Every structure is written in structure tokens, then in C-alpha cells.
PDB file of C-alpha atoms in Angstrom:
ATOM      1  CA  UNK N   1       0.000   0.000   0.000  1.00  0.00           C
ATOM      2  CA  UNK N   2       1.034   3.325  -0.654  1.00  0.00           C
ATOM      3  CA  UNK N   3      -0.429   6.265   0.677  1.00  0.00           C
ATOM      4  CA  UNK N   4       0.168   9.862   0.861  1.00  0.00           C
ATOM      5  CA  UNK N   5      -1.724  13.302   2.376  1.00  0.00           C
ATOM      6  CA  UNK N   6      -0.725  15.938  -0.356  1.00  0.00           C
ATOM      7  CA  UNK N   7      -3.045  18.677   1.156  1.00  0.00           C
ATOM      8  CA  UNK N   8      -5.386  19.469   3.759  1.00  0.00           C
ATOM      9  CA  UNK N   9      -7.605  22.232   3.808  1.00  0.00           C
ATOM     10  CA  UNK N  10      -8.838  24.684   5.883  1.00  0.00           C
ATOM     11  CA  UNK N  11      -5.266  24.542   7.679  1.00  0.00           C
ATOM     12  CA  UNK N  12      -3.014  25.534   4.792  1.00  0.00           C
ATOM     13  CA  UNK N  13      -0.540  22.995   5.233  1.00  0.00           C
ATOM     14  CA  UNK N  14       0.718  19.912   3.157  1.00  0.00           C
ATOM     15  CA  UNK N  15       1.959  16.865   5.036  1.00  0.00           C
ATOM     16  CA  UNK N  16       3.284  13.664   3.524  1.00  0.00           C
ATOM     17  CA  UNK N  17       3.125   9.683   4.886  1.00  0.00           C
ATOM     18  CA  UNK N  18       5.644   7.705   3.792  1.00  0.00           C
ATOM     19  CA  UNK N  19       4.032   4.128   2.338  1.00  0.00           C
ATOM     20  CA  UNK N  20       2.776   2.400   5.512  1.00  0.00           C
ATOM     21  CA  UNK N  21       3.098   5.370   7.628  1.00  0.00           C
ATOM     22  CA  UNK N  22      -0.099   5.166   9.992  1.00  0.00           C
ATOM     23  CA  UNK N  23      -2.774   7.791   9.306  1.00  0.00           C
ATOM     24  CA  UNK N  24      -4.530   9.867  11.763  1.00  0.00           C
ATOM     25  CA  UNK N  25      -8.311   9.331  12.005  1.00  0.00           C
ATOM     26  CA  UNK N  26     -10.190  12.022  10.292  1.00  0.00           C
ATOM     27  CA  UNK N  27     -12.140  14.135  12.356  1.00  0.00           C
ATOM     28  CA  UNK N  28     -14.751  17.291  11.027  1.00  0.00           C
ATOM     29  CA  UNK N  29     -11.870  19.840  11.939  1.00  0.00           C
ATOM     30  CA  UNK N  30      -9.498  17.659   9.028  1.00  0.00           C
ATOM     31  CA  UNK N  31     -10.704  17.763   6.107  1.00  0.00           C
ATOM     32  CA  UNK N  32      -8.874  16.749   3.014  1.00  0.00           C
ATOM     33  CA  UNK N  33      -9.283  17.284  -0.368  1.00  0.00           C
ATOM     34  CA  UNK N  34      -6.366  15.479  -2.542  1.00  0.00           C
ATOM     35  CA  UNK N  35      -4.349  12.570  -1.912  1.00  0.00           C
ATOM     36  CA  UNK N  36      -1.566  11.132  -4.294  1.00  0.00           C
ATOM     37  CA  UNK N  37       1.948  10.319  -4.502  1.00  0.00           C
ATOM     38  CA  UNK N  38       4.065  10.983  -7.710  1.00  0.00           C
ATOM     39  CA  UNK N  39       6.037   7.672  -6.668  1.00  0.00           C
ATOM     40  CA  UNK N  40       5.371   5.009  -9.205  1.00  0.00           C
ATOM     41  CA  UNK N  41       4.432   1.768  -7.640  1.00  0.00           C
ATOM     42  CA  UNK N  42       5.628  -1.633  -9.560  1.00  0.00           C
ATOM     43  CA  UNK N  43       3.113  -4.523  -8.454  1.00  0.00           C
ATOM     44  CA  UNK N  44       4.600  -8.218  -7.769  1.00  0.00           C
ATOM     45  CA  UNK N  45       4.094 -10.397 -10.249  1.00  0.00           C
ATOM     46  CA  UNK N  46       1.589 -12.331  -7.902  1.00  0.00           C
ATOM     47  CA  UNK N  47      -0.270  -9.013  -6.921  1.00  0.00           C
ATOM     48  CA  UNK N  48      -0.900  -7.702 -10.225  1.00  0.00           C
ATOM     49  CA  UNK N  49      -3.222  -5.486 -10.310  1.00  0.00           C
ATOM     50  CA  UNK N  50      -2.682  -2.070  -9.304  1.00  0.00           C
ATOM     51  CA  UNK N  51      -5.262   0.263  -7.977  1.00  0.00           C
ATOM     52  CA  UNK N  52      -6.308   3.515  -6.525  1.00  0.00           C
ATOM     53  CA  UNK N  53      -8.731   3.985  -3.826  1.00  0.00           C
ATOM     54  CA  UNK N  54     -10.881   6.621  -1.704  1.00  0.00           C
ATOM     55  CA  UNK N  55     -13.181   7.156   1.052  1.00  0.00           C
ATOM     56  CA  UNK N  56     -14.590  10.206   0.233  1.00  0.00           C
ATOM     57  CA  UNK N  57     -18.038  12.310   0.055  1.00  0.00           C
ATOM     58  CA  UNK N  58     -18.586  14.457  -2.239  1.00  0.00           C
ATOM     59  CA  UNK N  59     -17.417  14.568  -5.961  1.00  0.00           C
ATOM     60  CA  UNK N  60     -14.258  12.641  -5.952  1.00  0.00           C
ATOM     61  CA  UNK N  61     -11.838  11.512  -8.522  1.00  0.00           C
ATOM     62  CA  UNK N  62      -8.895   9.094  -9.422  1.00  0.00           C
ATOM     63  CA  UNK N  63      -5.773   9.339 -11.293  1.00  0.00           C
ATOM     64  CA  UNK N  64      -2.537   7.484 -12.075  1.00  0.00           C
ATOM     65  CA  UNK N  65      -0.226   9.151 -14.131  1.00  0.00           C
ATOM     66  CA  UNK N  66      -2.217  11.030 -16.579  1.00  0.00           C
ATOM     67  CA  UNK N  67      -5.311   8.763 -16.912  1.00  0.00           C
ATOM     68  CA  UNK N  68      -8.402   9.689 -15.306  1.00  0.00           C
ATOM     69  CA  UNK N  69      -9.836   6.169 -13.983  1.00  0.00           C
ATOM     70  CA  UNK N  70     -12.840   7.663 -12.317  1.00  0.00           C
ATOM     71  CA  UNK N  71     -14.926  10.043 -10.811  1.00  0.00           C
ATOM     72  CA  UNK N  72     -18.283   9.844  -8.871  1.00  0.00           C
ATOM     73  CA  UNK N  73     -20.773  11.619  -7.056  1.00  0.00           C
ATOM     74  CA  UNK N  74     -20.410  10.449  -3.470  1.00  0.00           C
ATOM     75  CA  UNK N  75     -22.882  12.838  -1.989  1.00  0.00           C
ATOM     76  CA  UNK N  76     -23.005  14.019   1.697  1.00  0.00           C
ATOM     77  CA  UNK N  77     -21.965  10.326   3.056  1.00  0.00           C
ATOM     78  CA  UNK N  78     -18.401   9.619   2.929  1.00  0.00           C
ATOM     79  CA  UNK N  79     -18.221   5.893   0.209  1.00  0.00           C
ATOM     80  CA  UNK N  80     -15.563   3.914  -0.545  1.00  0.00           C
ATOM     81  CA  UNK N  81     -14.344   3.887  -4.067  1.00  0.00           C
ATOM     82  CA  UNK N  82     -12.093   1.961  -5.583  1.00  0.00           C
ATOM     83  CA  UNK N  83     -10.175   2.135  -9.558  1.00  0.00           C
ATOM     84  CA  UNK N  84      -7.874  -0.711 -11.028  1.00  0.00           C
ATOM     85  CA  UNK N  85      -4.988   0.860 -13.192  1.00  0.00           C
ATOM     86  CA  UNK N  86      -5.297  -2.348 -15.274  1.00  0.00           C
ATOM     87  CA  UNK N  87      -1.217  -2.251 -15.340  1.00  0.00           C
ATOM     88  CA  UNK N  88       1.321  -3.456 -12.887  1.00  0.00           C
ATOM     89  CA  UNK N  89       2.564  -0.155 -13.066  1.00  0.00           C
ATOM     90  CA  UNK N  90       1.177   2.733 -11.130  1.00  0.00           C
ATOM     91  CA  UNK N  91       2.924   5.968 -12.433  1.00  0.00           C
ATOM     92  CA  UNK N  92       2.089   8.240  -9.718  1.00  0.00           C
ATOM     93  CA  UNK N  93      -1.629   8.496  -8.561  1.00  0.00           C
ATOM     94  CA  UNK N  94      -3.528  10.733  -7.313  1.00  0.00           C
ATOM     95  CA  UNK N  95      -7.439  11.173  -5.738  1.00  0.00           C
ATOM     96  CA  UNK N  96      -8.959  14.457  -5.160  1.00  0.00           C
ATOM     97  CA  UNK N  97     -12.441  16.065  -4.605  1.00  0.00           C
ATOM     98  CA  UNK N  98     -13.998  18.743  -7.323  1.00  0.00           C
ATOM     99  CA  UNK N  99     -16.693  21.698  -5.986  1.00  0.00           C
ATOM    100  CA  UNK N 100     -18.421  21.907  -2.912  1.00  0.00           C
ATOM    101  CA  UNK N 101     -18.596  19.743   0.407  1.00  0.00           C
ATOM    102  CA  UNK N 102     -16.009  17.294  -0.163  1.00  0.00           C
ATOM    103  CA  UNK N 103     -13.661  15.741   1.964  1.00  0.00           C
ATOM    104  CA  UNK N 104     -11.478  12.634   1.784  1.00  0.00           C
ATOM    105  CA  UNK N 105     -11.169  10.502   4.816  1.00  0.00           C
ATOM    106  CA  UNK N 106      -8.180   8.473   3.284  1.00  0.00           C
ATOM    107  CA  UNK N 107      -7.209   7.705  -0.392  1.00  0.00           C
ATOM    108  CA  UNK N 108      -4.153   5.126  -1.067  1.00  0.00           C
ATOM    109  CA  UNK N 109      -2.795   3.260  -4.126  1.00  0.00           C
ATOM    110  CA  UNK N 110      -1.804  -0.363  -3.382  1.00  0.00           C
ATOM    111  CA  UNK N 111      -1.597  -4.058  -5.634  1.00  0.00           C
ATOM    112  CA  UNK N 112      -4.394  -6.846  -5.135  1.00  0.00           C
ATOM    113  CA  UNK N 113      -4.409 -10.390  -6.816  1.00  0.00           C
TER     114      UNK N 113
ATOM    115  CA  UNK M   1     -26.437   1.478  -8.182  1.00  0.00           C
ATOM    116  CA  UNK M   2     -27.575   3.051  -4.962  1.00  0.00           C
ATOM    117  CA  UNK M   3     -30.542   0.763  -3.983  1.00  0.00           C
ATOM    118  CA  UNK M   4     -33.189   1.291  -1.514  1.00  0.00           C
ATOM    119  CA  UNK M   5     -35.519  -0.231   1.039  1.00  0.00           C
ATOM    120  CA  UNK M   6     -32.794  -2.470   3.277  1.00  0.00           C
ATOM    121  CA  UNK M   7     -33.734  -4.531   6.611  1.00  0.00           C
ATOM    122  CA  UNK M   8     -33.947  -2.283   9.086  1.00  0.00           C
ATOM    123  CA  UNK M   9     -33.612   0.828   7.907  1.00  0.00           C
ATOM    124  CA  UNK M  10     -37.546   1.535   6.706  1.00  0.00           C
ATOM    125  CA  UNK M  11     -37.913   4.838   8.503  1.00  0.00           C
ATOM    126  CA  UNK M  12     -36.622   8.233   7.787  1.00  0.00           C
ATOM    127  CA  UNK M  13     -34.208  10.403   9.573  1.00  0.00           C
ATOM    128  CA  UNK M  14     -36.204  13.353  10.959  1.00  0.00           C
ATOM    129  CA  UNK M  15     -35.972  16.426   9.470  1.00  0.00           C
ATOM    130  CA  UNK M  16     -32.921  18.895  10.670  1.00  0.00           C
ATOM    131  CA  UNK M  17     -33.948  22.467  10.288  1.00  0.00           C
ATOM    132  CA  UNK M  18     -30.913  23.704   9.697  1.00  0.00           C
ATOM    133  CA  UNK M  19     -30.433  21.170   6.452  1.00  0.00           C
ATOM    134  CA  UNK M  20     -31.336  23.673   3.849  1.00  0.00           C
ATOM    135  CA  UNK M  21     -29.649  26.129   5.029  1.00  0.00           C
ATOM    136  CA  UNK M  22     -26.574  24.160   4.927  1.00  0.00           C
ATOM    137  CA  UNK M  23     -26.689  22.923   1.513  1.00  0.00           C
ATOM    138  CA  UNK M  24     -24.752  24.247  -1.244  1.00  0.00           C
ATOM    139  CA  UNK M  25     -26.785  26.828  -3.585  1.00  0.00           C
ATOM    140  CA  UNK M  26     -27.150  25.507  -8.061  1.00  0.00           C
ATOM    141  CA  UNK M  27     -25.096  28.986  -7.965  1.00  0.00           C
ATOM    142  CA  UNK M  28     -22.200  28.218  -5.434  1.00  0.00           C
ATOM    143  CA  UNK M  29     -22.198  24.703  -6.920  1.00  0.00           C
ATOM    144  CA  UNK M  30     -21.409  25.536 -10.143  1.00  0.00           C
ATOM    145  CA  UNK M  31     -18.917  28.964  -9.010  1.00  0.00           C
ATOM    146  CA  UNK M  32     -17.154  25.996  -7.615  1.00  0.00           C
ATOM    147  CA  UNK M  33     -17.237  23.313  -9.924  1.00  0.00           C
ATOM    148  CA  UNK M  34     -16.021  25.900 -12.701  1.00  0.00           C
ATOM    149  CA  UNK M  35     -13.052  26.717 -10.571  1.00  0.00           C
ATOM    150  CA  UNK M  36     -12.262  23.346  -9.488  1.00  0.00           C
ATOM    151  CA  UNK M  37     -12.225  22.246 -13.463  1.00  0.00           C
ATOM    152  CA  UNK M  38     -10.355  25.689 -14.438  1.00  0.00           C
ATOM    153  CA  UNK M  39     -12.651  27.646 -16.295  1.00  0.00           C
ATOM    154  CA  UNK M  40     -12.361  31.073 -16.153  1.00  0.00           C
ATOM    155  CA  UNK M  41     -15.441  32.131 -18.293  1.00  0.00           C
ATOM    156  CA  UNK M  42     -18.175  29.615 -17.489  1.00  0.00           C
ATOM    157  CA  UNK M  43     -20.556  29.487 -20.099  1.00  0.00           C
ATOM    158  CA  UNK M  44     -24.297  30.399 -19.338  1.00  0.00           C
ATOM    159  CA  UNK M  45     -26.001  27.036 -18.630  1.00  0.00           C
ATOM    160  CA  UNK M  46     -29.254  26.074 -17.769  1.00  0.00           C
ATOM    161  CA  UNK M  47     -30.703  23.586 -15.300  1.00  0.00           C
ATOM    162  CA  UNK M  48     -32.406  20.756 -17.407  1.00  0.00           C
ATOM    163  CA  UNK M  49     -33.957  18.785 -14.053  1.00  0.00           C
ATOM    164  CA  UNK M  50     -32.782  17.579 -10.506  1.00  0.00           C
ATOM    165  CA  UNK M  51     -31.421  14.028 -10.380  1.00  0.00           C
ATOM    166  CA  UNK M  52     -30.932  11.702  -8.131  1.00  0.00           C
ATOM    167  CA  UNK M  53     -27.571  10.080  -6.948  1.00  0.00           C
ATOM    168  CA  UNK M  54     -28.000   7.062  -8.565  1.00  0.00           C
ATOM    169  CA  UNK M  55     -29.097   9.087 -11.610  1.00  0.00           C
ATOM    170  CA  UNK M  56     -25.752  11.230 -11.428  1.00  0.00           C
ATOM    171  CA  UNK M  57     -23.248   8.378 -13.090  1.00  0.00           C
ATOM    172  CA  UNK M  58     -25.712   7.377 -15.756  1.00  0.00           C
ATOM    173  CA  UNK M  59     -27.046  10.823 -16.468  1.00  0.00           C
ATOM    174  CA  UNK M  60     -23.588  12.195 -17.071  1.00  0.00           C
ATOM    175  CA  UNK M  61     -22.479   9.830 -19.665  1.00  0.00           C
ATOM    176  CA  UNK M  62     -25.346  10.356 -21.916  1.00  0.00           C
ATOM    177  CA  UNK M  63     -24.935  13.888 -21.510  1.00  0.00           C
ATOM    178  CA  UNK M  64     -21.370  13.698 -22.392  1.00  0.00           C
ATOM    179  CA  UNK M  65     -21.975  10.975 -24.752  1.00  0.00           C
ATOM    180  CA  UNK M  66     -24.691  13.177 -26.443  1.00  0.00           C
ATOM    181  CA  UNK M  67     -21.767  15.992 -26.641  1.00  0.00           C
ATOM    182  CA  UNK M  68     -19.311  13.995 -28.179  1.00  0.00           C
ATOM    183  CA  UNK M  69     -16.989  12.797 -25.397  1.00  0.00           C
ATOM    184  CA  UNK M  70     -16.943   8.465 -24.954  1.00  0.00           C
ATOM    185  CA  UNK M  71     -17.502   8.543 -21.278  1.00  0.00           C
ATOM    186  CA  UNK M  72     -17.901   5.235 -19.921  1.00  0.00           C
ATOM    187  CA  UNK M  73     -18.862   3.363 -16.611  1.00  0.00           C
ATOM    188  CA  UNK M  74     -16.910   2.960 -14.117  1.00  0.00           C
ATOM    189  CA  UNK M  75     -16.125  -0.944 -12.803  1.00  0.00           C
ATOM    190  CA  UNK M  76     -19.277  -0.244 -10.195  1.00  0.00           C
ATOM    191  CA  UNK M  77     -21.310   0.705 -12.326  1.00  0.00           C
ATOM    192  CA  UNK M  78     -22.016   4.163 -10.467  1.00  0.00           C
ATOM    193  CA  UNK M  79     -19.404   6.342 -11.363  1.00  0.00           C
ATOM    194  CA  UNK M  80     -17.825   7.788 -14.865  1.00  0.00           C
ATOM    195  CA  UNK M  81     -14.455   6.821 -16.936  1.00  0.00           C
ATOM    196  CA  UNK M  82     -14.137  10.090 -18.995  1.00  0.00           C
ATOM    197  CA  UNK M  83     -11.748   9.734 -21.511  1.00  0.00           C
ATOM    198  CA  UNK M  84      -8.109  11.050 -21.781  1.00  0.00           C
ATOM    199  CA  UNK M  85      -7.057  13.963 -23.093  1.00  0.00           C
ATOM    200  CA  UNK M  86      -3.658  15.717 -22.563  1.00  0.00           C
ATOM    201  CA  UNK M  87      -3.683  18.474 -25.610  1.00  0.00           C
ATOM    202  CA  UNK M  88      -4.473  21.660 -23.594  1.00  0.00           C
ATOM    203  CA  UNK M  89      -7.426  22.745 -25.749  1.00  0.00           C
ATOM    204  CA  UNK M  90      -9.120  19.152 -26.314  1.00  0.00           C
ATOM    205  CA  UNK M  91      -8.647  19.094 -22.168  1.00  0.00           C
ATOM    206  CA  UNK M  92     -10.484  22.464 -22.065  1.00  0.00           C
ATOM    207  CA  UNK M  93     -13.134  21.429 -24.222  1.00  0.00           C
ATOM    208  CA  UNK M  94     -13.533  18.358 -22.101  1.00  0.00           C
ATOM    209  CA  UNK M  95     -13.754  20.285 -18.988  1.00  0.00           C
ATOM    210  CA  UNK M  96     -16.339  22.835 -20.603  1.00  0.00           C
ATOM    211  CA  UNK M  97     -18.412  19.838 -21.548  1.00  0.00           C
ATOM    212  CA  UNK M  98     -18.383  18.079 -17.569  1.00  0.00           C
ATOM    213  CA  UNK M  99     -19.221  21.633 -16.754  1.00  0.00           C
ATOM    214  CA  UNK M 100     -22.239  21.860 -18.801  1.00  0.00           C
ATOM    215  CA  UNK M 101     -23.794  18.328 -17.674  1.00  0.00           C
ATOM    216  CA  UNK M 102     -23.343  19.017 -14.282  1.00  0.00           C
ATOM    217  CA  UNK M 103     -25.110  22.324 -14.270  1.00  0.00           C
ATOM    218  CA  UNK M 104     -27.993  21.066 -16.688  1.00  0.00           C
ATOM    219  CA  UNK M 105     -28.585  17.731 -14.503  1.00  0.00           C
ATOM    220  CA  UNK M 106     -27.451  18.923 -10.814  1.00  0.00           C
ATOM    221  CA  UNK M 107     -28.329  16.342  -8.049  1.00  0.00           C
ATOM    222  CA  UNK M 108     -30.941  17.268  -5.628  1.00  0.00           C
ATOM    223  CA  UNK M 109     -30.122  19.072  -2.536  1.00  0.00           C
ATOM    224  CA  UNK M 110     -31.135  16.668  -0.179  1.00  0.00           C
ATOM    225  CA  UNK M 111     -27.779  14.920  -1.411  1.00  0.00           C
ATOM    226  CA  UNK M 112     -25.459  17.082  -0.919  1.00  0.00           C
ATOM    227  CA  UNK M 113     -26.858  18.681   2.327  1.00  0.00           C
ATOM    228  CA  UNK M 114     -24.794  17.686   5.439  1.00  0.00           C
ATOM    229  CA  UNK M 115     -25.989  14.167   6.867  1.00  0.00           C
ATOM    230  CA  UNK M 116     -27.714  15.197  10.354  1.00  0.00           C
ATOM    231  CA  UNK M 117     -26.411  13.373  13.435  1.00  0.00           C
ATOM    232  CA  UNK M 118     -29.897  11.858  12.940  1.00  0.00           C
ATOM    233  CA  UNK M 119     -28.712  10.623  10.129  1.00  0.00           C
ATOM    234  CA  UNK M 120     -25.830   9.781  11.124  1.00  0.00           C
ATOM    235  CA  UNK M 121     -26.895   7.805  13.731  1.00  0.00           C
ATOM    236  CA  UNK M 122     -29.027   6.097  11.578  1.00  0.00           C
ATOM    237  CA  UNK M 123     -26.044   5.425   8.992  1.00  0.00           C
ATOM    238  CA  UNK M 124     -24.052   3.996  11.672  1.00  0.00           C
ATOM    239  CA  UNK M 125     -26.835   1.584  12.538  1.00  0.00           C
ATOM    240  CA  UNK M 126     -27.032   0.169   9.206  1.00  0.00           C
ATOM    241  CA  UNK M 127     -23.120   0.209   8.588  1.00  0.00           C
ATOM    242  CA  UNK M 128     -22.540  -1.266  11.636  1.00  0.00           C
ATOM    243  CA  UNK M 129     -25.090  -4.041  11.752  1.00  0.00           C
ATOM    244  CA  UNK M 130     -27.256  -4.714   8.305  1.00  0.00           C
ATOM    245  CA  UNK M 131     -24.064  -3.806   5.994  1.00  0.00           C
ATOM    246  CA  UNK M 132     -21.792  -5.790   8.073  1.00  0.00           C
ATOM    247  CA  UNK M 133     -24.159  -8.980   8.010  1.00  0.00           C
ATOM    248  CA  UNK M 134     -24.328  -8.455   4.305  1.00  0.00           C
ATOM    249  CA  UNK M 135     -20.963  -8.335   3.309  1.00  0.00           C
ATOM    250  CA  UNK M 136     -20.448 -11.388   5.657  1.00  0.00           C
ATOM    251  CA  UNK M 137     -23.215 -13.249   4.185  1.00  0.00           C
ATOM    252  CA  UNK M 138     -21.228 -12.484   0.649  1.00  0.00           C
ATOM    253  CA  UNK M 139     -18.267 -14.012   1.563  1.00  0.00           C
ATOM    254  CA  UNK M 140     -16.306 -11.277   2.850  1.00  0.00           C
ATOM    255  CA  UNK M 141     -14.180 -10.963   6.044  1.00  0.00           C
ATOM    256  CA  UNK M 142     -15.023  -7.891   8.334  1.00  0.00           C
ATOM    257  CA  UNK M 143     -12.024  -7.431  10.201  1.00  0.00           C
ATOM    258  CA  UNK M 144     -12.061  -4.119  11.631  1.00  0.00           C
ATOM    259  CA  UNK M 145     -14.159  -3.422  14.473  1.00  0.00           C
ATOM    260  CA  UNK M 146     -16.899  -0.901  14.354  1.00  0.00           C
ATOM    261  CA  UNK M 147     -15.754   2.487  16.071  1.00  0.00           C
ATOM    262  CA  UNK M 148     -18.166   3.608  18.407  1.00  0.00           C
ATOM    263  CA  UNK M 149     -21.382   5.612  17.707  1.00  0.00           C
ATOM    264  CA  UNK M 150     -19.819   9.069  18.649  1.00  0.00           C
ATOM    265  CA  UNK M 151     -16.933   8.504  16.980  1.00  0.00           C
ATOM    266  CA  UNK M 152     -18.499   7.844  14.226  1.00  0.00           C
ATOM    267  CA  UNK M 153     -21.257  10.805  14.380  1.00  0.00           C
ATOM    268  CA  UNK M 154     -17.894  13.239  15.214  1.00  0.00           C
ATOM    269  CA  UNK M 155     -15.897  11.922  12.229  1.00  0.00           C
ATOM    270  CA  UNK M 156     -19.398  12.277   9.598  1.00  0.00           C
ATOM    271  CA  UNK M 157     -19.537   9.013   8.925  1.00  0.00           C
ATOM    272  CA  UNK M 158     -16.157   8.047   7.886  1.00  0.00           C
ATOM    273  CA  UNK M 159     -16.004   4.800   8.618  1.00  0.00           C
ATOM    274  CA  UNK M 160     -16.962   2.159   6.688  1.00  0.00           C
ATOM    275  CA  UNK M 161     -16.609  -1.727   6.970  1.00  0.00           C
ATOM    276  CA  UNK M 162     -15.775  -1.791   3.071  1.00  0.00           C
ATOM    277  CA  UNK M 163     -12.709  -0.155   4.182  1.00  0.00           C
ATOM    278  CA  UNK M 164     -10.980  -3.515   4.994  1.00  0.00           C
ATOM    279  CA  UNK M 165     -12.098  -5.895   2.433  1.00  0.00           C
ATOM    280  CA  UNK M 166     -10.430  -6.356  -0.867  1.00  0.00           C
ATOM    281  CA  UNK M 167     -12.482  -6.536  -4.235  1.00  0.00           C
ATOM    282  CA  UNK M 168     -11.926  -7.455  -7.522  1.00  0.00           C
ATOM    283  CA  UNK M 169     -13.287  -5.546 -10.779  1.00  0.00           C
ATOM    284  CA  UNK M 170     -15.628  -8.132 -11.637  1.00  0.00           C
ATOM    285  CA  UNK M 171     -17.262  -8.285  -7.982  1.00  0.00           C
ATOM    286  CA  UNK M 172     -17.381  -4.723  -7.406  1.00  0.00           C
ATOM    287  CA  UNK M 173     -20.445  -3.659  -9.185  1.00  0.00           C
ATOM    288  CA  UNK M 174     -22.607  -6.905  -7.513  1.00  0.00           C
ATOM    289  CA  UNK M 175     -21.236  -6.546  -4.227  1.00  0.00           C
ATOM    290  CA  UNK M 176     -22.269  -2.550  -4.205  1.00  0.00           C
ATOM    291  CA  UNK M 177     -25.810  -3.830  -5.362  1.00  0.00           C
ATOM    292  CA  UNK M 178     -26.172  -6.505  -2.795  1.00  0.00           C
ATOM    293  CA  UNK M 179     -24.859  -4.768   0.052  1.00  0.00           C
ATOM    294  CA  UNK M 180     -25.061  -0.686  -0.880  1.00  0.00           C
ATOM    295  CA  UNK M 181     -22.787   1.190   1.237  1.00  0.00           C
ATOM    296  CA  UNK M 182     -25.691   3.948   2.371  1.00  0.00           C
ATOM    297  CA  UNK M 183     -29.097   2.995   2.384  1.00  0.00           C
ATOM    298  CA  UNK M 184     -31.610   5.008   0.011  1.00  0.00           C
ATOM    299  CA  UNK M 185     -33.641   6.133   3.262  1.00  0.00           C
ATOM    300  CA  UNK M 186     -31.231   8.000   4.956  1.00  0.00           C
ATOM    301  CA  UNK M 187     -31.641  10.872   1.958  1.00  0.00           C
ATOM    302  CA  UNK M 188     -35.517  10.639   2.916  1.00  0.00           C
TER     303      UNK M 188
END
């Protein structure tokens, strides 16, 4: 799993987690509105599939590298949503929310069989 | 799709108030959603009908479909694949077009107002119990343990038992449909 905070509003600063770093619960005073990583992730050859995943409300949306995988319209409840890269090869990723009333709870880009 | 009417969960949340007053205006929606895509100079758009949130992937790919663009599902059937563009004006036009949809077919307010602790509460009920059971039932492990209710009311309903369990692309749209992660009724 890789996973990284790029931004978190409302506080005007930018942290980054190192891949496995542990992540603070969200609370209503942290909200977040992007979460990527430009480091490319290679999957094992017996985890193939490379993904990108949120648990946001609002609109969110996924990236790796320069392909859009998804967006969706989340709402006011926070969903989990989850984009295969369809590669071993994540070039960088990146999920983040568009207009009003988002937040993302956690986003991460990781390998599954 | 979002579906309705799970065990359990047959009543709605009681009204909050303050709920329309906390919702986002068509206006400050669409202020925002031309800023967030980059357009300077929105063009003047008007509001076809209210959707629902289960209308919102469906409706947007026709309507970007109907423009031109091959938008797609995505794996779960709920969201959108648009497709990729990196030449800066093709990526304009692109964004222009998203723009337009989402200002013609907007999703009701009730949607995008603030969930109520109410409803909340009520969330956390059916996450922690009927969704749970569900996803159980389905095959899946639940390993983490449900935070408590006022953690979860305090963090808006961040947590999730989908969190923990790992899907495939072909299960992903039939798991979502068997076991939706928010019931219908909480929107009610």
C-alpha cells in the first residue's frame, strides 16, 4: 500500500506519509481534499493489479499518471471507491475532490491479486 | 447502483432544520465546480432537471456521450471513466463539456446537504449491523471493528466496513448492489 496526504484544507498545510506510515483518524476539523503520490508503484508479479482507492463524500476523482480512472458523485456520506490501473505499473496516482462539500477521509494506491 | 428499502432501515431520519440552510446553492455549486475544473469564463447554462444520486453516473455519460466525449462506466457501475485527453485545448473542451452536464442535470439538494447526526446515527446503525451482516453473508471478512457511535457521528460518517475488504473488478459492481454502502432512506 502506498499512501500519501498531499493537502489538507482549511489549515493551509501539506503533510506527507511515507508508504505504511499510519494515518490519523479524520475528524470534522481535518478535512482533506487530494491525496496522491508521484512515486510510481511496480506490483509483484503475484499481486498484479494495481489500484487507486478513496473514502470520500462528495465529488471525488482518481488518477494514475495522466489517466483519469474515475470520478463519482459520493454525496453528503463519505463511500468507498475503488479504480484498477489495469497495469502493474502505477505511475504516480492521485485522488482528489472537485466543488463543494467534499472531503477525503483516506485515499491510497496499493496491488491486489 | 444506490438501492433502496434495506432490513432495518424503513424509517426516515427526521428532518434537521438547519439542512437547507446548509446545503450548497445551483449557484455556489457551479462557481465551484467551474473553478475546481479551471474555467475562467463559465458558459451560461441552464438547469435541465434535478437528479438523483443514482441518476448522477448514468445521467452524465449520456450527456457527455450526447456531446461527443466516450464517457464510460466505471467498474461499479455508479461512477464515470471520462476519456483522456492531454492536448491543452481538447482538455479544455472536455472540462467545458463536464461543466455543462453538471449544471444542466445537478443532483438534488437533499444529497449534498450535510448528513444530520440523525442521520448519522441512523447510517451507523445500518453500517454497523445490516451492511456488516451483508458483506459477511457475501463471503467477505469484516475485520475491523466498528468504532463507536460518537466517533463515528464526530468523524461524519467516515467509517466504513468496506474499508478492509479487498475486491476485484468483476465483484465490485454486484457486491455494491447486494450490500449498498448507504441505504436510500437515509436521503428521505
Amino acid at each position: 500500500m502506498n499512501k500519501a496526504k498531499k493537502s489538507i484544507l482549511g489549515v493551509g498545510v501539506a503533510v506527507s506519509l511515507a508508504a505504511g506510515a499510519l494515518f490519523a483518524a479524520p475528524s470534522a476539523a481535518m478535512a482533506a481534499s487530494e491525496f496522491g503520490s508521484d512515486t510510481p508503484i511496480t506490483c509483484p508479479t503475484n499481486r498484479p493489479a494495481g489500484y487507486v482507492e478513496s473514502i470520500a463524500k462528495g465529488r471525488v476523482n482518481h488518477r494514475a499518471g495522466v489517466t483519469t480512472l474515475g470520478s463519482w458523485n459520493n454525496g453528503s456520506a463519505y463511500v468507498r471507491r475503488t479504480s484498477w490501473v489495469g497495469s502493474r505499473n502505477i505511475p504516480g496516482w492521485r485522488t482528489w475532490i472537485t466543488g463543494t462539500g467534499g472531503d477525503i477521509s483516506n485515499g491510497y494506491a496499493g496491488c491486489s491479486s | 447502483m444506490l438501492s433502496a428499502g434495506l432490513a432495518g432501515c424503513t424509517t426516515a431520519a427526521p428532518p434537521d432544520n438547519d439542512a437547507a440552510e446548509k446545503a450548497p446553492s445551483f449557484e455556489a455549486e457551479a462557481a465551484a465546480l467551474a473553478e475546481s475544473l479551471g474555467i475562467e469564463s463559465p458558459p451560461d447554462v441552464k438547469q435541465v432537471r434535478t437528479i438523483s444520486l443514482a441518476e448522477w453516473g448514468p445521467t452524465m455519460i449520456q450527456c457527455l456521450n450526447g456531446s461527443g466525449w466516450n464517457a464510460t462506466a466505471t467498474d461499479d457501475g455508479q461512477g464515470i471513466v471520462y476519456p483522456t485527453v492531454t492536448e491543452p485545448g481538447r482538455t479544455e473542451s472536455l472540462n467545458i463539456a463536464i461543466y455543462t452536464c453538471e449544471v444542466q442535470y445537478p443532483v438534488e439538494r437533499k444529497y449534498v446537504t450535510p448528513l444530520s447526526d440523525a442521520q448519522l446515527e441512523k447510517l451507523y446503525v445500518y453500517r454497523s449491523t445490516d451492511l456488516i451482516n451483508c458483506l459477511e453473508a457475501e463471503g467477505y471478512d469484516i475485520e475491523a471493528d466498528a468504532p463507536s457511535m460518537s466517533v463515528f457521528v464526530e468523524s461524519e460518517g467516515a467509517w466504513s466496513p468496506y474499508e478492509g475488504i479487498t475486491l476485484s473488478p468483476d465483484a465490485v459492481a454486484e457486491i455494491n448492489e447486494a450490500c449498498p454502502q448507504i441505504p436510500e432512506n437515509i436521503w428521505n
